Amino acid sequence: MYQTLWNSINHQIKKSHASAAFLAVSIMYEVDARGLSCPEPVMLTQAALKSHGNDTVKVLVTEPHSKANVEKFARSQGKTVTVTETGDGFELIIQ
């Protein structure tokens, strides 16, 4: 899969007439904590931030109190959090 993506990107760069090409790739790690009760969503978020702290982390939760706890934890770690309500819960983007 990654090789196919790389070949496609490489092909597009070769087609470009620009003298230099820059590619920004954003990596996002996802924590699916839907249906889990606290403190599990916070613990999973903590582990994700520890191992993927330089990447964007997306956390999915179903309960409002889990959303609040994960958001509070992430902010206590100096991260910015964007929360979106979804049909089945909440999506938190942590950067």
CSV table of C-alpha atoms in Angstrom, one decimal:
chain,number,residue,atom,x,y,z
A,1,MET,CA,0.0,0.0,0.0
A,2,TYR,CA,2.7,2.5,1.0
A,3,GLN,CA,4.8,1.5,-2.1
A,4,THR,CA,1.8,2.2,-4.3
A,5,LEU,CA,1.3,5.6,-2.7
A,6,TRP,CA,4.9,6.4,-3.0
A,7,ASN,CA,5.0,5.5,-6.7
A,8,SER,CA,2.0,7.7,-7.3
A,9,ILE,CA,3.5,10.6,-5.5
A,10,ASN,CA,6.9,10.1,-7.2
A,11,HIS,CA,5.1,10.0,-10.6
A,12,GLN,CA,3.3,13.3,-9.8
A,13,ILE,CA,6.6,14.9,-8.8
A,14,LYS,CA,8.3,13.8,-12.1
A,15,LYS,CA,5.4,15.2,-14.1
A,16,SER,CA,5.9,18.6,-12.4
A,17,HIS,CA,8.0,21.2,-14.2
A,18,ALA,CA,8.9,22.9,-11.0
A,19,SER,CA,12.6,22.8,-10.1
A,20,ALA,CA,11.8,21.7,-6.6
A,21,ALA,CA,8.9,19.8,-5.2
A,22,PHE,CA,7.9,19.6,-1.5
A,23,LEU,CA,5.5,17.1,-0.1
A,24,ALA,CA,3.9,17.5,3.4
A,25,VAL,CA,2.6,14.3,4.8
A,26,SER,CA,0.5,14.4,7.9
A,27,ILE,CA,0.4,11.3,10.1
A,28,MET,CA,-2.6,10.7,12.4
A,29,TYR,CA,-2.7,8.0,15.0
A,30,GLU,CA,-6.3,6.9,15.9
A,31,VAL,CA,-7.5,5.7,19.3
A,32,ASP,CA,-10.9,4.1,19.2
A,33,ALA,CA,-12.2,4.3,22.7
A,34,ARG,CA,-15.9,4.1,21.8
A,35,GLY,CA,-18.0,2.2,24.3
A,36,LEU,CA,-15.2,2.3,26.9
A,37,SER,CA,-15.6,3.7,30.4
A,38,CYS,CA,-13.2,6.0,32.2
A,39,PRO,CA,-10.4,5.8,32.9
A,40,GLU,CA,-9.8,3.6,29.8
A,41,PRO,CA,-10.1,6.3,27.2
A,42,VAL,CA,-7.7,8.6,29.1
A,43,MET,CA,-5.2,5.7,29.6
A,44,LEU,CA,-5.3,4.9,25.9
A,45,THR,CA,-4.9,8.5,25.0
A,46,GLN,CA,-1.9,8.8,27.4
A,47,ALA,CA,-0.3,5.8,25.7
A,48,ALA,CA,-0.9,7.2,22.3
A,49,LEU,CA,0.6,10.6,23.2
A,50,LYS,CA,3.6,8.9,24.8
A,51,SER,CA,4.4,6.8,21.7
A,52,HIS,CA,3.0,9.2,19.0
A,53,GLY,CA,3.3,12.6,20.7
A,54,ASN,CA,4.7,14.4,17.7
A,55,ASP,CA,1.9,13.2,15.5
A,56,THR,CA,-1.7,14.2,15.5
A,57,VAL,CA,-3.8,11.8,17.6
A,58,LYS,CA,-7.5,11.3,16.9
A,59,VAL,CA,-9.5,9.9,19.8
A,60,LEU,CA,-13.1,8.5,19.3
A,61,VAL,CA,-15.3,8.3,22.4
A,62,THR,CA,-19.1,7.8,22.9
A,63,GLU,CA,-19.7,9.4,26.3
A,64,PRO,CA,-19.7,13.1,27.2
A,65,HIS,CA,-17.7,12.5,30.4
A,66,SER,CA,-15.1,10.5,28.4
A,67,LYS,CA,-14.8,13.4,26.0
A,68,ALA,CA,-14.4,15.9,28.9
A,69,ASN,CA,-11.7,13.7,30.6
A,70,VAL,CA,-9.7,13.1,27.5
A,71,GLU,CA,-9.8,16.7,26.5
A,72,LYS,CA,-8.8,17.8,30.0
A,73,PHE,CA,-5.9,15.3,30.1
A,74,ALA,CA,-4.6,16.4,26.6
A,75,ARG,CA,-4.7,20.0,27.6
A,76,SER,CA,-2.8,19.2,30.8
A,77,GLN,CA,-0.1,17.8,28.6
A,78,GLY,CA,0.2,21.1,26.7
A,79,LYS,CA,-1.7,19.9,23.6
A,80,THR,CA,-4.4,21.7,21.7
A,81,VAL,CA,-7.7,19.8,21.3
A,82,THR,CA,-10.4,20.2,18.7
A,83,VAL,CA,-13.7,18.4,19.5
A,84,THR,CA,-16.4,17.5,16.9
A,85,GLU,CA,-19.6,15.8,17.8
A,86,THR,CA,-20.3,12.8,15.5
A,87,GLY,CA,-23.4,10.7,15.1
A,88,ASP,CA,-22.3,8.2,17.6
A,89,GLY,CA,-20.2,10.3,20.0
A,90,PHE,CA,-17.2,12.6,19.8
A,91,GLU,CA,-14.0,13.0,17.8
A,92,LEU,CA,-11.1,14.7,19.5
A,93,ILE,CA,-8.1,15.8,17.4
A,94,ILE,CA,-5.1,16.3,19.6
A,95,GLN,CA,-2.0,18.2,18.4
